[in-house]
Amino acid sequence: MATINIANKMTRVPFNVPPVTGRELEYIGEVINRREFSGNGTFTARCQIWLKERLNAVDAILTHSCTAALEMAAILSELEPGDEVIMPSFTFVSTANAVVLRRAVPVFVDIRPDTLNIDETRIEAAITPRTKAICVVHYAGVCAEMDTIRQIAAKHKLILIEDAAQALLSTYRGTPAGHLGDLACFSFHETKNVTTGEGGALAINNPRFSERAYIIWEKGTNRRAHKLGAVEKYSWVDYGSSFLPSEFMAAILLAQLEQIERITEERRAIWRRYHNGFADLEAAEIVQRPSVPAHCTHNGHLYYLLLRNQKERDRLIQSLGVEEIGAPFHYVPLHSSLAGLRYARTHGDLSVTDNASAGLIRLPLHAGMAASAADRVIDSIHAILKR
Ligand SMILES: *Cc1c(COP(=O)(O)O)cnc(C)c1O
């Protein structure tokens, strides 16, 4: 009973609160006034230009989710049944699903213990004659080791896809995440730094994918060529789907992109506060803090701690829950999930993945979060781990 009374006196610290920048309603009003509701309109174009310039991409195409962008990347990669795509198991299901939907096979390799990104030293041994692509995930907005991975992809003529869902505005040796592979997929889901609720984008850095990408995007039609005046009537020219978001989503996204610098900086400030706040626990070898290589900048997407084992981690999540602090785990590894066992295969030992999954806890982090809320999380974790 005592703990419940204490919790009641404290303000809840939610894991995530989506940002609102103030112009969302104004832009939605413009969509309504213009009677331009469906996709590929004015706001979509403005968001696409923003992304293209920011990422220095050949093209950037808005989608209704990162899942959709990953599916587009899988179609563009011309995966045939039985083809293989090398990826980490420590990721969200969509990275693998996109491949499985083409009847191709995700091949999971282990991650690095420091960044929890794919272990670049394990990729080459997993390559077979069926390997078509490598899909990296920039976990927590920290880029994978792209110099090595790009060399491997070039040497073996593999398509390189970035699942950059968490990495908008992160950089690797000064290059933006999303400009490091042939194709890159972003998410604007509610849990990401900027959001339209559900939303995403595909960035194209290799021009050979551009023309077909627009066709796949608009149901396999050459509607874009028609819009640009190149063909008189548009028609069905390839297979595709409806991967477009409506103009309402694009309107909200533009309002958010306009303030992405502020949003990112606010997140990074909380991230740094946590990082300083947990230095002592890392020194005492009670937790491991995130590690950002010197050649990477991160976007404050996520702050996590790695506990020594699942028991300690689960106890911490539960105790924080009692204090109304939202702190979830991250990823049941795909290689041990039901669908992963059925549709994918692993290459080598995945013990780093298993350990990260067992020990990881994500802490509340969002734009507009008060420093005092972060301090409360830091103090609570210290108190709980001392018990
Ligand atoms: C959020 C996320 C996705 C899925 O994004 P949606 O926009 O919800 O489809 C895919 N991959 C990773 C790594 C993610 O974090």
Short mmCIF file of N, CA and C in Angstrom, two decimals, residues 106-201:
data_model
loop_
_atom_site.label_atom_id
_atom_site.label_comp_id
_atom_site.label_asym_id
_atom_site.label_seq_id
_atom_site.Cartn_x
_atom_site.Cartn_y
_atom_site.Cartn_z
N PRO A 106 14.70 -13.84 -44.74
CA PRO A 106 15.60 -13.04 -43.90
C PRO A 106 16.67 -13.95 -43.29
N VAL A 107 17.92 -13.50 -43.34
CA VAL A 107 19.02 -14.25 -42.73
C VAL A 107 19.57 -13.38 -41.60
N PHE A 108 19.37 -13.85 -40.38
CA PHE A 108 19.74 -13.03 -39.23
C PHE A 108 21.18 -13.28 -38.82
N VAL A 109 21.92 -12.19 -38.61
CA VAL A 109 23.25 -12.30 -38.01
C VAL A 109 23.24 -11.47 -36.72
N ASP A 110 24.24 -11.70 -35.91
CA ASP A 110 24.25 -11.08 -34.59
C ASP A 110 24.58 -9.59 -34.66
N ILE A 111 24.41 -8.91 -33.53
CA ILE A 111 24.66 -7.48 -33.44
C ILE A 111 25.93 -7.21 -32.63
N ARG A 112 26.40 -5.97 -32.71
CA ARG A 112 27.55 -5.54 -31.91
C ARG A 112 27.09 -5.30 -30.48
N PRO A 113 27.91 -5.64 -29.49
CA PRO A 113 27.48 -5.42 -28.10
C PRO A 113 27.46 -3.94 -27.71
N ASP A 114 28.14 -3.05 -28.47
CA ASP A 114 28.16 -1.63 -28.06
C ASP A 114 26.97 -0.85 -28.63
N THR A 115 26.78 -0.86 -29.94
CA THR A 115 25.68 -0.07 -30.53
C THR A 115 24.41 -0.87 -30.74
N LEU A 116 24.47 -2.17 -30.61
CA LEU A 116 23.35 -3.08 -30.88
C LEU A 116 22.93 -3.05 -32.34
N ASN A 117 23.83 -2.55 -33.20
CA ASN A 117 23.60 -2.61 -34.65
C ASN A 117 24.22 -3.88 -35.22
N ILE A 118 23.81 -4.25 -36.42
CA ILE A 118 24.34 -5.46 -37.07
C ILE A 118 25.87 -5.49 -36.95
N ASP A 119 26.40 -6.65 -36.62
CA ASP A 119 27.85 -6.80 -36.48
C ASP A 119 28.44 -6.97 -37.89
N GLU A 120 29.08 -5.91 -38.34
CA GLU A 120 29.57 -5.90 -39.74
C GLU A 120 30.59 -7.00 -40.01
N THR A 121 31.25 -7.50 -38.96
CA THR A 121 32.27 -8.54 -39.17
C THR A 121 31.62 -9.91 -39.41
N ARG A 122 30.32 -10.00 -39.22
CA ARG A 122 29.65 -11.30 -39.40
C ARG A 122 28.85 -11.38 -40.68
N ILE A 123 28.84 -10.30 -41.45
CA ILE A 123 27.98 -10.28 -42.63
C ILE A 123 28.52 -11.17 -43.75
N GLU A 124 29.82 -11.03 -44.02
CA GLU A 124 30.36 -11.68 -45.21
C GLU A 124 30.20 -13.21 -45.16
N ALA A 125 30.37 -13.78 -43.98
CA ALA A 125 30.26 -15.24 -43.85
C ALA A 125 28.83 -15.72 -44.08
N ALA A 126 27.86 -14.82 -44.00
CA ALA A 126 26.46 -15.22 -44.18
C ALA A 126 26.00 -15.10 -45.63
N ILE A 127 26.87 -14.59 -46.49
CA ILE A 127 26.51 -14.41 -47.90
C ILE A 127 26.52 -15.76 -48.62
N THR A 128 25.49 -16.01 -49.41
CA THR A 128 25.41 -17.22 -50.25
C THR A 128 25.08 -16.78 -51.68
N PRO A 129 25.06 -17.71 -52.62
CA PRO A 129 24.67 -17.31 -53.99
C PRO A 129 23.25 -16.72 -54.06
N ARG A 130 22.42 -17.00 -53.05
CA ARG A 130 21.05 -16.46 -53.06
C ARG A 130 20.94 -15.08 -52.42
N THR A 131 22.02 -14.58 -51.83
CA THR A 131 21.94 -13.29 -51.15
C THR A 131 21.73 -12.17 -52.17
N LYS A 132 20.70 -11.37 -51.95
CA LYS A 132 20.40 -10.26 -52.87
C LYS A 132 20.68 -8.90 -52.23
N ALA A 133 20.51 -8.82 -50.91
CA ALA A 133 20.57 -7.51 -50.27
C ALA A 133 21.02 -7.63 -48.83
N ILE A 134 21.48 -6.51 -48.30
CA ILE A 134 21.75 -6.37 -46.86
C ILE A 134 20.81 -5.27 -46.38
N CYS A 135 20.13 -5.50 -45.28
CA CYS A 135 19.29 -4.45 -44.69
C CYS A 135 19.81 -4.14 -43.30
N VAL A 136 20.39 -2.96 -43.14
CA VAL A 136 20.88 -2.56 -41.82
C VAL A 136 19.78 -1.81 -41.09
N VAL A 137 19.87 -1.79 -39.77
CA VAL A 137 18.95 -1.00 -38.94
C VAL A 137 19.82 -0.05 -38.12
N HIS A 138 19.52 1.23 -38.16
CA HIS A 138 20.28 2.18 -37.33
C HIS A 138 19.56 2.28 -35.99
N TYR A 139 19.89 1.35 -35.10
CA TYR A 139 19.14 1.25 -33.85
C TYR A 139 19.35 2.49 -32.97
N ALA A 140 18.27 2.98 -32.40
CA ALA A 140 18.30 4.13 -31.48
C ALA A 140 18.87 5.37 -32.16
N GLY A 141 18.80 5.41 -33.49
CA GLY A 141 19.31 6.58 -34.20
C GLY A 141 20.82 6.65 -34.27
N VAL A 142 21.49 5.54 -34.02
CA VAL A 142 22.95 5.48 -34.14
C VAL A 142 23.26 4.58 -35.34
N CYS A 143 24.05 5.09 -36.26
CA CYS A 143 24.24 4.37 -37.52
C CYS A 143 25.09 3.11 -37.35
N ALA A 144 24.75 2.11 -38.17
CA ALA A 144 25.57 0.90 -38.27
C ALA A 144 26.91 1.26 -38.91
N GLU A 145 27.86 0.32 -38.89
CA GLU A 145 29.21 0.60 -39.42
C GLU A 145 29.21 0.59 -40.95
N MET A 146 28.78 1.70 -41.51
CA MET A 146 28.46 1.74 -42.94
C MET A 146 29.67 1.69 -43.86
N ASP A 147 30.83 2.15 -43.44
CA ASP A 147 32.01 2.07 -44.33
C ASP A 147 32.27 0.62 -44.71
N THR A 148 32.36 -0.25 -43.70
CA THR A 148 32.61 -1.67 -43.95
C THR A 148 31.45 -2.30 -44.71
N ILE A 149 30.24 -1.97 -44.30
CA ILE A 149 29.06 -2.62 -44.89
C ILE A 149 28.91 -2.21 -46.37
N ARG A 150 29.20 -0.95 -46.65
CA ARG A 150 29.14 -0.50 -48.05
C ARG A 150 30.17 -1.22 -48.91
N GLN A 151 31.35 -1.45 -48.34
CA GLN A 151 32.39 -2.19 -49.08
C GLN A 151 31.94 -3.61 -49.37
N ILE A 152 31.34 -4.25 -48.37
CA ILE A 152 30.87 -5.64 -48.55
C ILE A 152 29.79 -5.68 -49.63
N ALA A 153 28.85 -4.74 -49.56
CA ALA A 153 27.76 -4.71 -50.53
C ALA A 153 28.30 -4.50 -51.94
N ALA A 154 29.27 -3.60 -52.08
CA ALA A 154 29.83 -3.31 -53.41
C ALA A 154 30.59 -4.54 -53.94
N LYS A 155 31.38 -5.15 -53.06
CA LYS A 155 32.20 -6.29 -53.48
C LYS A 155 31.32 -7.45 -53.97
N HIS A 156 30.19 -7.68 -53.29
CA HIS A 156 29.34 -8.83 -53.64
C HIS A 156 28.13 -8.41 -54.47
N LYS A 157 28.12 -7.16 -54.92
CA LYS A 157 27.03 -6.64 -55.77
C LYS A 157 25.65 -6.84 -55.11
N LEU A 158 25.57 -6.47 -53.86
CA LEU A 158 24.30 -6.59 -53.12
C LEU A 158 23.65 -5.22 -53.00
N ILE A 159 22.35 -5.21 -53.00
CA ILE A 159 21.61 -3.97 -52.75
C ILE A 159 21.71 -3.66 -51.26
N LEU A 160 21.94 -2.40 -50.95
CA LEU A 160 22.06 -2.01 -49.54
C LEU A 160 20.85 -1.16 -49.15
N ILE A 161 20.11 -1.67 -48.17
CA ILE A 161 18.89 -0.99 -47.70
C ILE A 161 19.13 -0.53 -46.27
N GLU A 162 18.74 0.69 -45.96
CA GLU A 162 18.80 1.18 -44.58
C GLU A 162 17.40 1.18 -43.99
N ASP A 163 17.19 0.46 -42.91
CA ASP A 163 15.99 0.69 -42.11
C ASP A 163 16.36 1.84 -41.17
N ALA A 164 16.05 3.05 -41.65
CA ALA A 164 16.41 4.27 -40.92
C ALA A 164 15.18 4.81 -40.17
N ALA A 165 14.27 3.89 -39.81
CA ALA A 165 13.02 4.27 -39.14
C ALA A 165 13.27 5.19 -37.96
N GLN A 166 14.39 4.93 -37.24
CA GLN A 166 14.65 5.67 -35.99
C GLN A 166 15.69 6.77 -36.19
N ALA A 167 16.13 7.00 -37.42
CA ALA A 167 17.40 7.73 -37.59
C ALA A 167 17.33 9.04 -38.37
N LEU A 168 16.15 9.63 -38.53
CA LEU A 168 16.10 10.90 -39.26
C LEU A 168 16.90 11.95 -38.50
N LEU A 169 17.86 12.57 -39.22
CA LEU A 169 18.77 13.60 -38.70
C LEU A 169 20.01 13.04 -37.99
N SER A 170 20.16 11.74 -37.94
CA SER A 170 21.42 11.17 -37.45
C SER A 170 22.43 11.22 -38.59
N THR A 171 23.72 11.18 -38.24
CA THR A 171 24.74 11.17 -39.29
C THR A 171 25.81 10.11 -39.01
N TYR A 172 26.49 9.73 -40.11
CA TYR A 172 27.63 8.81 -40.05
C TYR A 172 28.76 9.47 -40.83
N ARG A 173 29.84 9.76 -40.17
CA ARG A 173 30.95 10.52 -40.78
C ARG A 173 30.43 11.71 -41.57
N GLY A 174 29.47 12.41 -40.99
CA GLY A 174 28.95 13.63 -41.60
C GLY A 174 27.88 13.42 -42.65
N THR A 175 27.64 12.17 -43.06
CA THR A 175 26.61 11.88 -44.07
C THR A 175 25.30 11.52 -43.37
N PRO A 176 24.17 12.06 -43.85
CA PRO A 176 22.92 11.73 -43.16
C PRO A 176 22.55 10.25 -43.24
N ALA A 177 22.05 9.71 -42.16
CA ALA A 177 21.40 8.39 -42.21
C ALA A 177 20.31 8.50 -43.27
N GLY A 178 20.20 7.50 -44.11
CA GLY A 178 19.26 7.58 -45.22
C GLY A 178 19.95 7.94 -46.52
N HIS A 179 21.25 8.33 -46.42
CA HIS A 179 22.03 8.58 -47.63
C HIS A 179 23.24 7.65 -47.66
N LEU A 180 23.10 6.52 -47.01
CA LEU A 180 24.24 5.61 -46.84
C LEU A 180 24.04 4.29 -47.58
N GLY A 181 22.85 4.09 -48.14
CA GLY A 181 22.56 2.86 -48.89
C GLY A 181 21.87 3.21 -50.20
N ASP A 182 21.48 2.16 -50.96
CA ASP A 182 20.75 2.41 -52.21
C ASP A 182 19.36 2.94 -51.92
N LEU A 183 18.74 2.37 -50.89
CA LEU A 183 17.37 2.72 -50.52
C LEU A 183 17.31 2.88 -49.01
N ALA A 184 16.50 3.81 -48.53
CA ALA A 184 16.39 3.99 -47.07
C ALA A 184 14.93 4.23 -46.69
N CYS A 185 14.56 3.66 -45.55
CA CYS A 185 13.16 3.69 -45.12
C CYS A 185 13.05 4.43 -43.79
N PHE A 186 12.13 5.38 -43.72
CA PHE A 186 11.91 6.17 -42.51
C PHE A 186 10.50 5.95 -41.98
N SER A 187 10.34 6.18 -40.69
CA SER A 187 9.02 6.05 -40.06
C SER A 187 8.60 7.37 -39.41
N PHE A 188 7.33 7.69 -39.57
CA PHE A 188 6.73 8.81 -38.83
C PHE A 188 5.61 8.30 -37.93
N HIS A 189 5.81 7.09 -37.43
CA HIS A 189 4.88 6.54 -36.45
C HIS A 189 4.89 7.40 -35.18
N GLU A 190 3.84 7.31 -34.42
CA GLU A 190 3.70 8.14 -33.22
C GLU A 190 4.90 8.03 -32.27
N THR A 191 5.57 6.89 -32.26
CA THR A 191 6.70 6.72 -31.34
C THR A 191 8.00 7.31 -31.87
N LYS A 192 8.02 7.81 -33.10
CA LYS A 192 9.27 8.33 -33.67
C LYS A 192 9.39 9.84 -33.39
N ASN A 193 10.54 10.43 -33.75
CA ASN A 193 10.82 11.82 -33.36
C ASN A 193 9.82 12.80 -33.94
N VAL A 194 9.52 12.71 -35.22
CA VAL A 194 8.43 13.50 -35.81
C VAL A 194 7.41 12.53 -36.36
N THR A 195 6.14 12.92 -36.31
CA THR A 195 5.11 11.91 -36.53
C THR A 195 3.85 12.43 -37.20
N THR A 196 3.24 11.55 -37.97
CA THR A 196 1.90 11.78 -38.49
C THR A 196 0.96 10.69 -37.97
N GLY A 197 1.29 10.11 -36.86
CA GLY A 197 0.51 8.98 -36.33
C GLY A 197 1.02 7.70 -36.94
N GLU A 198 0.65 7.49 -38.19
CA GLU A 198 1.23 6.45 -39.03
C GLU A 198 1.83 7.17 -40.22
N GLY A 199 3.01 6.80 -40.63
CA GLY A 199 3.59 7.47 -41.79
C GLY A 199 5.01 7.01 -42.02
N GLY A 200 5.53 7.29 -43.21
CA GLY A 200 6.90 6.89 -43.51
C GLY A 200 7.37 7.52 -44.80
N ALA A 201 8.57 7.14 -45.20
CA ALA A 201 9.13 7.65 -46.46
C ALA A 201 10.18 6.67 -46.96
#
